[in-house]
Amino acid sequence: MILNTGSRTDIPAFYSRWFMNRIREGYVLTRNPYYPKKIHRYLIDRDHVDMIVFCTKNPEPMLEYFPELSRFPMFWFVTITPYGKDIEPYVPDKHRVLESFRRLSQHVGTQACAFRYDPVFLSERYSREYHLRAFESICRELSGYTEFCVVSFIDLYEKTKKNFPEVREVDMQTQKEMCRSFSEIARRYGISVRMCLEDPSLSAYGVNTDGCMTREVLERALGESLHVPSSLQTRQGCRCLLGNDIGEYNTCLHGCRYCYANYDMKLVRQNAARHDPKSPLLIGWPEKDDEISDAKQVLYSSGQMKLDL
């Protein structure tokens, strides 16, 4: 089983102490986002978890725990974008995040971490030329520390439109032109570009459109073949392994205006105030009328070394 920590919130940035308590106790409880009274229990040990996947804008708080955490295979996505405090008010300084990424890579290896340049949108301040300069700067800083990056153009989810009403999608012709430029820039620094749930036709412009957290990506990080059920596909056209997420929506404190996981910051702060690092749940404690059941956990590792031919 792949334990996913990052599709609903940023656990490394804000809840690393809680997460390590879950590692030490060997289990975690997670509320179903659509049926909140239903809770799943996941066991966290090498008999039940093949790999832990993190997605964060700030890996630094978790780095101190690596001597303890490193018994688990991991894959890390670190989102590094060119936006300022007008768009990402509480994201740490990008130079600090870049340094944390380099330290992270030294722990897990270049095959087990990638940066996400995501999402891409255009405005008067954040023009296409601005993006290309910023993207090259990030690639230069991370050359030799990762094998690929993930690029994604903004999707207008309802929460995004509510919190960022002036944002607009990037038209297809501009996407094609930017993909060609992103690919050429990244290649100069030994980095390939993968797209996240974008039009497959963009592959003609030098990018990989197979997905970002696919079985093949995780196999390379793990060094073993994975036998993953085909039923794990969570979104049409997406080959990424996104299930088994232990996070909770409306809990990420970065405050990014494009965020699809937060309704508003008032609700986020209310939830964060209920967080207890000692609880098996990310937010609050189990209640008397909660229905707790054990999640189905099956190892996908084949035990056979994955060879890159």
PDB file of C-alpha atoms in Angstrom:
ATOM      1  CA  MET A   1       0.000   0.000   0.000  1.00  0.00           C
ATOM      2  CA  ILE A   2       1.123   3.544  -0.788  1.00  0.00           C
ATOM      3  CA  LEU A   3       0.438   5.881   2.147  1.00  0.00           C
ATOM      4  CA  ASN A   4      -0.274   9.342   0.753  1.00  0.00           C
ATOM      5  CA  THR A   5       0.047  12.390   3.019  1.00  0.00           C
ATOM      6  CA  GLY A   6      -0.304  15.339   0.699  1.00  0.00           C
ATOM      7  CA  SER A   7      -3.412  15.630  -1.478  1.00  0.00           C
ATOM      8  CA  ARG A   8      -5.522  17.327   1.218  1.00  0.00           C
ATOM      9  CA  THR A   9      -3.050  19.293   3.333  1.00  0.00           C
ATOM     10  CA  ASP A  10       0.664  19.899   3.976  1.00  0.00           C
ATOM     11  CA  ILE A  11       1.633  17.540   6.798  1.00  0.00           C
ATOM     12  CA  PRO A  12       5.437  18.088   6.705  1.00  0.00           C
ATOM     13  CA  ALA A  13       5.074  21.874   6.902  1.00  0.00           C
ATOM     14  CA  PHE A  14       2.520  22.074   9.729  1.00  0.00           C
ATOM     15  CA  TYR A  15       1.945  18.682  11.322  1.00  0.00           C
ATOM     16  CA  SER A  16       5.296  16.887  11.333  1.00  0.00           C
ATOM     17  CA  ARG A  17       5.284  16.319  15.111  1.00  0.00           C
ATOM     18  CA  TRP A  18       1.837  14.699  14.870  1.00  0.00           C
ATOM     19  CA  PHE A  19       2.957  12.549  11.955  1.00  0.00           C
ATOM     20  CA  MET A  20       5.982  11.237  13.810  1.00  0.00           C
ATOM     21  CA  ASN A  21       3.780  10.358  16.770  1.00  0.00           C
ATOM     22  CA  ARG A  22       1.702   8.289  14.347  1.00  0.00           C
ATOM     23  CA  ILE A  23       4.858   6.586  13.075  1.00  0.00           C
ATOM     24  CA  ARG A  24       5.906   5.749  16.633  1.00  0.00           C
ATOM     25  CA  GLU A  25       2.492   4.408  17.611  1.00  0.00           C
ATOM     26  CA  GLY A  26       2.210   2.470  14.368  1.00  0.00           C
ATOM     27  CA  TYR A  27      -1.223   3.613  13.187  1.00  0.00           C
ATOM     28  CA  VAL A  28      -3.246   6.633  12.099  1.00  0.00           C
ATOM     29  CA  LEU A  29      -6.958   7.451  11.957  1.00  0.00           C
ATOM     30  CA  THR A  30      -8.415   9.355   9.014  1.00  0.00           C
ATOM     31  CA  ARG A  31     -11.926  10.730   8.564  1.00  0.00           C
ATOM     32  CA  ASN A  32     -13.710  10.138   5.285  1.00  0.00           C
ATOM     33  CA  PRO A  33     -14.049  13.667   3.809  1.00  0.00           C
ATOM     34  CA  TYR A  34     -17.520  12.877   2.444  1.00  0.00           C
ATOM     35  CA  TYR A  35     -18.821  10.859   5.427  1.00  0.00           C
ATOM     36  CA  PRO A  36     -17.084  12.469   8.437  1.00  0.00           C
ATOM     37  CA  LYS A  37     -18.433   9.998  11.007  1.00  0.00           C
ATOM     38  CA  LYS A  38     -16.657   7.163   9.188  1.00  0.00           C
ATOM     39  CA  ILE A  39     -13.015   6.767  10.164  1.00  0.00           C
ATOM     40  CA  HIS A  40     -10.397   4.453   8.689  1.00  0.00           C
ATOM     41  CA  ARG A  41      -7.499   3.059  10.688  1.00  0.00           C
ATOM     42  CA  TYR A  42      -4.233   2.568   8.770  1.00  0.00           C
ATOM     43  CA  LEU A  43      -1.383   0.574  10.249  1.00  0.00           C
ATOM     44  CA  ILE A  44       1.977   2.218   9.589  1.00  0.00           C
ATOM     45  CA  ASP A  45       4.689  -0.412   9.495  1.00  0.00           C
ATOM     46  CA  ARG A  46       6.767  -2.224   6.884  1.00  0.00           C
ATOM     47  CA  ASP A  47       4.328  -5.162   6.880  1.00  0.00           C
ATOM     48  CA  HIS A  48       1.520  -2.935   5.608  1.00  0.00           C
ATOM     49  CA  VAL A  49       3.085   0.083   3.872  1.00  0.00           C
ATOM     50  CA  ASP A  50       5.306  -0.146   0.787  1.00  0.00           C
ATOM     51  CA  MET A  51       6.090   3.549   0.630  1.00  0.00           C
ATOM     52  CA  ILE A  52       5.084   6.914   2.080  1.00  0.00           C
ATOM     53  CA  VAL A  53       4.525   9.778  -0.359  1.00  0.00           C
ATOM     54  CA  PHE A  54       4.814  13.388   0.777  1.00  0.00           C
ATOM     55  CA  CYS A  55       3.722  16.536  -1.033  1.00  0.00           C
ATOM     56  CA  THR A  56       4.762  19.782   0.619  1.00  0.00           C
ATOM     57  CA  LYS A  57       5.797  23.372   0.155  1.00  0.00           C
ATOM     58  CA  ASN A  58       8.214  23.124   3.068  1.00  0.00           C
ATOM     59  CA  PRO A  59      10.020  19.856   3.896  1.00  0.00           C
ATOM     60  CA  GLU A  60      12.299  21.480   6.482  1.00  0.00           C
ATOM     61  CA  PRO A  61      10.320  20.588   9.662  1.00  0.00           C
ATOM     62  CA  MET A  62      10.509  16.895   8.769  1.00  0.00           C
ATOM     63  CA  LEU A  63      14.238  16.730   8.083  1.00  0.00           C
ATOM     64  CA  GLU A  64      15.189  16.372  11.747  1.00  0.00           C
ATOM     65  CA  TYR A  65      13.180  13.136  11.918  1.00  0.00           C
ATOM     66  CA  PHE A  66      14.951  11.378   9.051  1.00  0.00           C
ATOM     67  CA  PRO A  67      17.075   9.061  11.232  1.00  0.00           C
ATOM     68  CA  GLU A  68      13.785   7.683  12.546  1.00  0.00           C
ATOM     69  CA  LEU A  69      11.713   7.985   9.384  1.00  0.00           C
ATOM     70  CA  SER A  70      14.204   6.492   6.954  1.00  0.00           C
ATOM     71  CA  ARG A  71      13.165   2.897   7.688  1.00  0.00           C
ATOM     72  CA  PHE A  72      10.281   3.603   5.283  1.00  0.00           C
ATOM     73  CA  PRO A  73      10.836   4.024   1.534  1.00  0.00           C
ATOM     74  CA  MET A  74       9.650   7.505   0.571  1.00  0.00           C
ATOM     75  CA  PHE A  75       8.899   9.721  -2.376  1.00  0.00           C
ATOM     76  CA  TRP A  76       8.770  13.508  -1.967  1.00  0.00           C
ATOM     77  CA  PHE A  77       7.143  16.189  -4.119  1.00  0.00           C
ATOM     78  CA  VAL A  78       8.177  19.712  -3.104  1.00  0.00           C
ATOM     79  CA  THR A  79       6.158  22.509  -4.671  1.00  0.00           C
ATOM     80  CA  ILE A  80       8.316  25.500  -5.586  1.00  0.00           C
ATOM     81  CA  THR A  81       6.582  28.284  -7.489  1.00  0.00           C
ATOM     82  CA  PRO A  82       7.596  31.844  -8.456  1.00  0.00           C
ATOM     83  CA  TYR A  83       4.723  33.606  -6.719  1.00  0.00           C
ATOM     84  CA  GLY A  84       5.006  36.267  -4.050  1.00  0.00           C
ATOM     85  CA  LYS A  85       3.074  36.949  -0.859  1.00  0.00           C
ATOM     86  CA  ASP A  86       0.168  38.319  -2.910  1.00  0.00           C
ATOM     87  CA  ILE A  87      -0.537  34.733  -4.009  1.00  0.00           C
ATOM     88  CA  GLU A  88       1.173  32.570  -1.348  1.00  0.00           C
ATOM     89  CA  PRO A  89       1.068  34.692   1.829  1.00  0.00           C
ATOM     90  CA  TYR A  90       2.491  32.145   4.285  1.00  0.00           C
ATOM     91  CA  VAL A  91       4.836  30.030   2.166  1.00  0.00           C
ATOM     92  CA  PRO A  92       8.461  30.266   3.398  1.00  0.00           C
ATOM     93  CA  ASP A  93      11.155  32.115   1.480  1.00  0.00           C
ATOM     94  CA  LYS A  94      11.858  30.152  -1.724  1.00  0.00           C
ATOM     95  CA  HIS A  95      15.628  30.196  -1.219  1.00  0.00           C
ATOM     96  CA  ARG A  96      15.106  28.449   2.099  1.00  0.00           C
ATOM     97  CA  VAL A  97      12.842  25.865   0.457  1.00  0.00           C
ATOM     98  CA  LEU A  98      15.454  25.240  -2.247  1.00  0.00           C
ATOM     99  CA  GLU A  99      18.090  24.611   0.410  1.00  0.00           C
ATOM    100  CA  SER A 100      15.726  22.228   2.213  1.00  0.00           C
ATOM    101  CA  PHE A 101      15.147  20.388  -1.059  1.00  0.00           C
ATOM    102  CA  ARG A 102      18.885  19.888  -1.546  1.00  0.00           C
ATOM    103  CA  ARG A 103      19.192  18.493   1.978  1.00  0.00           C
ATOM    104  CA  LEU A 104      16.184  16.265   1.374  1.00  0.00           C
ATOM    105  CA  SER A 105      17.730  14.916  -1.833  1.00  0.00           C
ATOM    106  CA  GLN A 106      20.889  14.004   0.038  1.00  0.00           C
ATOM    107  CA  HIS A 107      18.748  11.880   2.382  1.00  0.00           C
ATOM    108  CA  VAL A 108      16.467  10.085  -0.091  1.00  0.00           C
ATOM    109  CA  GLY A 109      18.351  10.272  -3.418  1.00  0.00           C
ATOM    110  CA  THR A 110      17.606  12.079  -6.664  1.00  0.00           C
ATOM    111  CA  GLN A 111      15.211   9.330  -7.796  1.00  0.00           C
ATOM    112  CA  ALA A 112      12.959   9.810  -4.746  1.00  0.00           C
ATOM    113  CA  CYS A 113      12.268  13.562  -4.858  1.00  0.00           C
ATOM    114  CA  ALA A 114      10.996  15.982  -7.474  1.00  0.00           C
ATOM    115  CA  PHE A 115       9.883  19.584  -7.503  1.00  0.00           C
ATOM    116  CA  ARG A 116       6.462  20.730  -8.641  1.00  0.00           C
ATOM    117  CA  TYR A 117       6.143  23.966 -10.602  1.00  0.00           C
ATOM    118  CA  ASP A 118       2.441  23.995 -10.015  1.00  0.00           C
ATOM    119  CA  PRO A 119       0.046  25.617 -10.766  1.00  0.00           C
ATOM    120  CA  VAL A 120       1.001  27.855 -13.668  1.00  0.00           C
ATOM    121  CA  PHE A 121      -1.223  30.862 -14.356  1.00  0.00           C
ATOM    122  CA  LEU A 122      -0.548  34.112 -16.208  1.00  0.00           C
ATOM    123  CA  SER A 123      -1.160  37.707 -15.164  1.00  0.00           C
ATOM    124  CA  GLU A 124       0.354  41.106 -15.754  1.00  0.00           C
ATOM    125  CA  ARG A 125       2.906  40.443 -13.014  1.00  0.00           C
ATOM    126  CA  TYR A 126       3.382  36.723 -13.658  1.00  0.00           C
ATOM    127  CA  SER A 127       3.876  36.775 -17.407  1.00  0.00           C
ATOM    128  CA  ARG A 128       5.117  33.947 -19.588  1.00  0.00           C
ATOM    129  CA  GLU A 129       8.606  35.479 -19.655  1.00  0.00           C
ATOM    130  CA  TYR A 130       8.574  35.786 -15.852  1.00  0.00           C
ATOM    131  CA  HIS A 131       7.696  32.097 -15.549  1.00  0.00           C
ATOM    132  CA  LEU A 132      10.458  30.985 -17.884  1.00  0.00           C
ATOM    133  CA  ARG A 133      13.087  33.006 -15.985  1.00  0.00           C
ATOM    134  CA  ALA A 134      11.864  31.686 -12.635  1.00  0.00           C
ATOM    135  CA  PHE A 135      11.664  28.107 -13.874  1.00  0.00           C
ATOM    136  CA  GLU A 136      15.229  28.235 -15.174  1.00  0.00           C
ATOM    137  CA  SER A 137      16.453  29.659 -11.868  1.00  0.00           C
ATOM    138  CA  ILE A 138      14.854  26.764  -9.964  1.00  0.00           C
ATOM    139  CA  CYS A 139      16.247  24.169 -12.386  1.00  0.00           C
ATOM    140  CA  ARG A 140      19.715  25.692 -12.022  1.00  0.00           C
ATOM    141  CA  GLU A 141      19.501  25.543  -8.227  1.00  0.00           C
ATOM    142  CA  LEU A 142      18.290  21.913  -8.214  1.00  0.00           C
ATOM    143  CA  SER A 143      20.425  20.502 -11.004  1.00  0.00           C
ATOM    144  CA  GLY A 144      21.954  17.262  -9.747  1.00  0.00           C
ATOM    145  CA  TYR A 145      19.418  16.992  -6.911  1.00  0.00           C
ATOM    146  CA  THR A 146      16.441  15.579  -8.833  1.00  0.00           C
ATOM    147  CA  GLU A 147      15.698  13.708 -12.032  1.00  0.00           C
ATOM    148  CA  PHE A 148      12.399  15.325 -12.970  1.00  0.00           C
ATOM    149  CA  CYS A 149       9.936  18.069 -12.194  1.00  0.00           C
ATOM    150  CA  VAL A 150       6.161  18.298 -12.518  1.00  0.00           C
ATOM    151  CA  VAL A 151       4.440  21.172 -14.293  1.00  0.00           C
ATOM    152  CA  SER A 152       0.701  21.780 -14.192  1.00  0.00           C
ATOM    153  CA  PHE A 153      -1.468  24.593 -15.499  1.00  0.00           C
ATOM    154  CA  ILE A 154      -4.116  25.962 -13.168  1.00  0.00           C
ATOM    155  CA  ASP A 155      -7.497  24.220 -12.957  1.00  0.00           C
ATOM    156  CA  LEU A 156     -10.457  26.325 -11.897  1.00  0.00           C
ATOM    157  CA  TYR A 157     -11.982  24.256  -9.113  1.00  0.00           C
ATOM    158  CA  GLU A 158     -14.947  25.855  -7.332  1.00  0.00           C
ATOM    159  CA  LYS A 159     -12.832  26.640  -4.253  1.00  0.00           C
ATOM    160  CA  THR A 160     -10.193  28.214  -6.496  1.00  0.00           C
ATOM    161  CA  LYS A 161     -12.745  30.417  -8.249  1.00  0.00           C
ATOM    162  CA  LYS A 162     -14.157  31.488  -4.877  1.00  0.00           C
ATOM    163  CA  ASN A 163     -10.803  32.502  -3.379  1.00  0.00           C
ATOM    164  CA  PHE A 164      -9.120  33.707  -6.587  1.00  0.00           C
ATOM    165  CA  PRO A 165     -11.930  35.063  -8.803  1.00  0.00           C
ATOM    166  CA  GLU A 166      -9.682  37.043 -11.155  1.00  0.00           C
ATOM    167  CA  VAL A 167      -7.550  34.052 -12.190  1.00  0.00           C
ATOM    168  CA  ARG A 168      -7.932  32.653 -15.700  1.00  0.00           C
ATOM    169  CA  GLU A 169      -6.950  29.355 -17.309  1.00  0.00           C
ATOM    170  CA  VAL A 170      -3.985  29.254 -19.702  1.00  0.00           C
ATOM    171  CA  ASP A 171      -5.113  28.763 -23.303  1.00  0.00           C
ATOM    172  CA  MET A 172      -3.938  25.668 -25.170  1.00  0.00           C
ATOM    173  CA  GLN A 173      -1.656  27.462 -27.623  1.00  0.00           C
ATOM    174  CA  THR A 174       0.185  29.138 -24.749  1.00  0.00           C
ATOM    175  CA  GLN A 175       0.407  25.808 -22.923  1.00  0.00           C
ATOM    176  CA  LYS A 176       2.087  24.259 -25.958  1.00  0.00           C
ATOM    177  CA  GLU A 177       4.584  27.098 -26.259  1.00  0.00           C
ATOM    178  CA  MET A 178       5.389  27.042 -22.541  1.00  0.00           C
ATOM    179  CA  CYS A 179       5.763  23.254 -22.476  1.00  0.00           C
ATOM    180  CA  ARG A 180       8.326  23.427 -25.263  1.00  0.00           C
ATOM    181  CA  SER A 181      10.251  26.114 -23.371  1.00  0.00           C
ATOM    182  CA  PHE A 182       9.997  24.316 -20.000  1.00  0.00           C
ATOM    183  CA  SER A 183      11.298  21.119 -21.594  1.00  0.00           C
ATOM    184  CA  GLU A 184      14.237  22.840 -23.292  1.00  0.00           C
ATOM    185  CA  ILE A 185      15.209  24.696 -20.119  1.00  0.00           C
ATOM    186  CA  ALA A 186      14.961  21.644 -17.842  1.00  0.00           C
ATOM    187  CA  ARG A 187      16.958  19.480 -20.255  1.00  0.00           C
ATOM    188  CA  ARG A 188      19.906  21.868 -19.984  1.00  0.00           C
ATOM    189  CA  TYR A 189      20.071  21.061 -16.263  1.00  0.00           C
ATOM    190  CA  GLY A 190      19.593  17.284 -16.535  1.00  0.00           C
ATOM    191  CA  ILE A 191      15.923  17.400 -15.549  1.00  0.00           C
ATOM    192  CA  SER A 192      12.929  16.015 -17.434  1.00  0.00           C
ATOM    193  CA  VAL A 193       9.408  17.477 -17.293  1.00  0.00           C
ATOM    194  CA  ARG A 194       6.280  15.513 -16.442  1.00  0.00           C
ATOM    195  CA  MET A 195       2.776  16.946 -16.641  1.00  0.00           C
ATOM    196  CA  CYS A 196       0.017  16.479 -14.082  1.00  0.00           C
ATOM    197  CA  LEU A 197      -3.335  15.518 -15.668  1.00  0.00           C
ATOM    198  CA  GLU A 198      -2.841  17.654 -18.770  1.00  0.00           C
ATOM    199  CA  ASP A 199      -3.797  17.121 -22.405  1.00  0.00           C
ATOM    200  CA  PRO A 200      -1.810  14.143 -23.809  1.00  0.00           C
ATOM    201  CA  SER A 201      -1.168  16.134 -27.008  1.00  0.00           C
ATOM    202  CA  LEU A 202       1.339  18.232 -25.036  1.00  0.00           C
ATOM    203  CA  SER A 203       3.757  15.286 -25.266  1.00  0.00           C
ATOM    204  CA  ALA A 204       4.595  16.551 -28.769  1.00  0.00           C
ATOM    205  CA  TYR A 205       6.307  19.519 -27.089  1.00  0.00           C
ATOM    206  CA  GLY A 206       8.930  17.599 -25.145  1.00  0.00           C
ATOM    207  CA  VAL A 207       7.085  16.779 -21.921  1.00  0.00           C
ATOM    208  CA  ASN A 208       5.912  13.471 -20.465  1.00  0.00           C
ATOM    209  CA  THR A 209       2.125  13.369 -20.051  1.00  0.00           C
ATOM    210  CA  ASP A 210       1.905   9.930 -18.386  1.00  0.00           C
ATOM    211  CA  GLY A 211       1.348  11.456 -14.929  1.00  0.00           C
ATOM    212  CA  CYS A 212       3.420  12.447 -11.913  1.00  0.00           C
ATOM    213  CA  MET A 213       2.910   9.909  -9.105  1.00  0.00           C
ATOM    214  CA  THR A 214       2.608   6.859 -11.318  1.00  0.00           C
ATOM    215  CA  ARG A 215       3.566   3.276 -10.577  1.00  0.00           C
ATOM    216  CA  GLU A 216       6.678   3.676 -12.726  1.00  0.00           C
ATOM    217  CA  VAL A 217       7.844   6.756 -10.798  1.00  0.00           C
ATOM    218  CA  LEU A 218       7.382   5.048  -7.438  1.00  0.00           C
ATOM    219  CA  GLU A 219       9.010   1.828  -8.648  1.00  0.00           C
ATOM    220  CA  ARG A 220      12.143   3.751  -9.564  1.00  0.00           C
ATOM    221  CA  ALA A 221      12.260   5.363  -6.122  1.00  0.00           C
ATOM    222  CA  LEU A 222      11.596   2.056  -4.381  1.00  0.00           C
ATOM    223  CA  GLY A 223      13.932   0.009  -6.562  1.00  0.00           C
ATOM    224  CA  GLU A 224      11.324  -2.761  -6.814  1.00  0.00           C
ATOM    225  CA  SER A 225       8.439  -3.689  -9.067  1.00  0.00           C
ATOM    226  CA  LEU A 226       4.965  -2.930  -7.721  1.00  0.00           C
ATOM    227  CA  HIS A 227       1.872  -5.012  -8.426  1.00  0.00           C
ATOM    228  CA  VAL A 228      -0.807  -2.323  -8.147  1.00  0.00           C
ATOM    229  CA  PRO A 229      -4.525  -3.060  -8.701  1.00  0.00           C
ATOM    230  CA  SER A 230      -5.922  -1.234 -11.726  1.00  0.00           C
ATOM    231  CA  SER A 231      -8.926  -0.190  -9.614  1.00  0.00           C
ATOM    232  CA  LEU A 232      -6.771   2.380  -7.796  1.00  0.00           C
ATOM    233  CA  GLN A 233      -7.193   4.974 -10.542  1.00  0.00           C
ATOM    234  CA  THR A 234      -8.937   7.863  -8.789  1.00  0.00           C
ATOM    235  CA  ARG A 235      -9.573  10.345 -11.625  1.00  0.00           C
ATOM    236  CA  GLN A 236     -10.400   9.722 -15.264  1.00  0.00           C
ATOM    237  CA  GLY A 237      -7.269  10.005 -17.371  1.00  0.00           C
ATOM    238  CA  CYS A 238      -4.966   9.978 -14.324  1.00  0.00           C
ATOM    239  CA  ARG A 239      -2.497   7.142 -13.719  1.00  0.00           C
ATOM    240  CA  CYS A 240      -1.295   8.447 -10.356  1.00  0.00           C
ATOM    241  CA  LEU A 241      -1.684   6.489  -7.107  1.00  0.00           C
ATOM    242  CA  LEU A 242      -3.593   9.051  -5.057  1.00  0.00           C
ATOM    243  CA  GLY A 243      -5.625   6.886  -2.674  1.00  0.00           C
ATOM    244  CA  ASN A 244      -5.011   6.193   1.027  1.00  0.00           C
ATOM    245  CA  ASP A 245      -4.580   9.864   1.947  1.00  0.00           C
ATOM    246  CA  ILE A 246      -4.319  10.534   5.686  1.00  0.00           C
ATOM    247  CA  GLY A 247      -4.680  14.313   5.453  1.00  0.00           C
ATOM    248  CA  GLU A 248      -7.781  16.457   5.938  1.00  0.00           C
ATOM    249  CA  TYR A 249      -9.172  19.273   3.822  1.00  0.00           C
ATOM    250  CA  ASN A 250      -9.326  22.826   5.217  1.00  0.00           C
ATOM    251  CA  THR A 251      -6.215  22.415   7.370  1.00  0.00           C
ATOM    252  CA  CYS A 252      -3.326  23.842   5.292  1.00  0.00           C
ATOM    253  CA  LEU A 253      -2.060  27.152   6.682  1.00  0.00           C
ATOM    254  CA  HIS A 254      -0.078  28.341   3.641  1.00  0.00           C
ATOM    255  CA  GLY A 255      -3.079  30.390   2.485  1.00  0.00           C
ATOM    256  CA  CYS A 256      -2.392  30.064  -1.245  1.00  0.00           C
ATOM    257  CA  ARG A 257      -5.103  31.787  -3.243  1.00  0.00           C
ATOM    258  CA  TYR A 258      -5.243  29.044  -5.887  1.00  0.00           C
ATOM    259  CA  CYS A 259      -5.689  26.236  -3.328  1.00  0.00           C
ATOM    260  CA  TYR A 260      -8.337  23.601  -4.128  1.00  0.00           C
ATOM    261  CA  ALA A 261      -8.141  21.980  -0.656  1.00  0.00           C
ATOM    262  CA  ASN A 262      -9.226  24.945   1.506  1.00  0.00           C
ATOM    263  CA  TYR A 263     -12.636  26.631   1.573  1.00  0.00           C
ATOM    264  CA  ASP A 264     -11.346  29.715   3.406  1.00  0.00           C
ATOM    265  CA  MET A 265      -8.705  30.619   5.979  1.00  0.00           C
ATOM    266  CA  LYS A 266     -11.224  31.207   8.758  1.00  0.00           C
ATOM    267  CA  LEU A 267     -12.241  27.559   8.627  1.00  0.00           C
ATOM    268  CA  VAL A 268      -8.589  26.492   8.333  1.00  0.00           C
ATOM    269  CA  ARG A 269      -7.649  28.372  11.495  1.00  0.00           C
ATOM    270  CA  GLN A 270     -10.626  26.920  13.355  1.00  0.00           C
ATOM    271  CA  ASN A 271      -9.570  23.410  12.389  1.00  0.00           C
ATOM    272  CA  ALA A 272      -5.902  24.032  13.170  1.00  0.00           C
ATOM    273  CA  ALA A 273      -6.890  25.201  16.673  1.00  0.00           C
ATOM    274  CA  ARG A 274      -8.418  21.750  17.257  1.00  0.00           C
ATOM    275  CA  HIS A 275      -5.212  19.944  16.259  1.00  0.00           C
ATOM    276  CA  ASP A 276      -3.551  17.904  19.004  1.00  0.00           C
ATOM    277  CA  PRO A 277      -0.209  16.231  18.127  1.00  0.00           C
ATOM    278  CA  LYS A 278      -1.108  13.390  20.500  1.00  0.00           C
ATOM    279  CA  SER A 279      -4.388  12.518  18.776  1.00  0.00           C
ATOM    280  CA  PRO A 280      -4.585   9.645  16.276  1.00  0.00           C
ATOM    281  CA  LEU A 281      -6.650  12.026  14.095  1.00  0.00           C
ATOM    282  CA  LEU A 282      -5.131  15.060  12.411  1.00  0.00           C
ATOM    283  CA  ILE A 283      -7.937  17.294  13.701  1.00  0.00           C
ATOM    284  CA  GLY A 284      -9.691  16.649  17.006  1.00  0.00           C
ATOM    285  CA  TRP A 285     -10.206  13.287  18.691  1.00  0.00           C
ATOM    286  CA  PRO A 286     -12.523  10.381  17.880  1.00  0.00           C
ATOM    287  CA  GLU A 287     -16.074  10.873  19.147  1.00  0.00           C
ATOM    288  CA  LYS A 288     -18.483   8.340  20.680  1.00  0.00           C
ATOM    289  CA  ASP A 289     -20.654   8.043  17.587  1.00  0.00           C
ATOM    290  CA  ASP A 290     -17.764   7.685  15.129  1.00  0.00           C
ATOM    291  CA  GLU A 291     -17.578   4.440  13.164  1.00  0.00           C
ATOM    292  CA  ILE A 292     -13.955   3.234  13.092  1.00  0.00           C
ATOM    293  CA  SER A 293     -12.963   0.447  10.728  1.00  0.00           C
ATOM    294  CA  ASP A 294      -9.653  -1.013   9.583  1.00  0.00           C
ATOM    295  CA  ALA A 295      -8.597  -0.015   6.088  1.00  0.00           C
ATOM    296  CA  LYS A 296      -7.750  -2.770   3.639  1.00  0.00           C
ATOM    297  CA  GLN A 297      -3.964  -2.737   3.313  1.00  0.00           C
ATOM    298  CA  VAL A 298      -2.133  -4.897   0.792  1.00  0.00           C
ATOM    299  CA  LEU A 299       1.567  -4.755   0.016  1.00  0.00           C
ATOM    300  CA  TYR A 300       2.319  -4.076  -3.652  1.00  0.00           C
ATOM    301  CA  SER A 301       6.056  -4.793  -3.537  1.00  0.00           C
ATOM    302  CA  SER A 302       7.041  -7.828  -5.567  1.00  0.00           C
ATOM    303  CA  GLY A 303      10.426  -8.275  -3.905  1.00  0.00           C
ATOM    304  CA  GLN A 304      11.955  -8.204  -7.385  1.00  0.00           C
ATOM    305  CA  MET A 305      14.511  -5.554  -8.182  1.00  0.00           C
ATOM    306  CA  LYS A 306      13.334  -2.980 -10.723  1.00  0.00           C
ATOM    307  CA  LEU A 307      15.865  -2.756 -13.548  1.00  0.00           C
ATOM    308  CA  ASP A 308      16.091   0.295 -15.821  1.00  0.00           C
ATOM    309  CA  LEU A 309      17.010  -1.080 -19.212  1.00  0.00           C
TER     310      LEU A 309
END
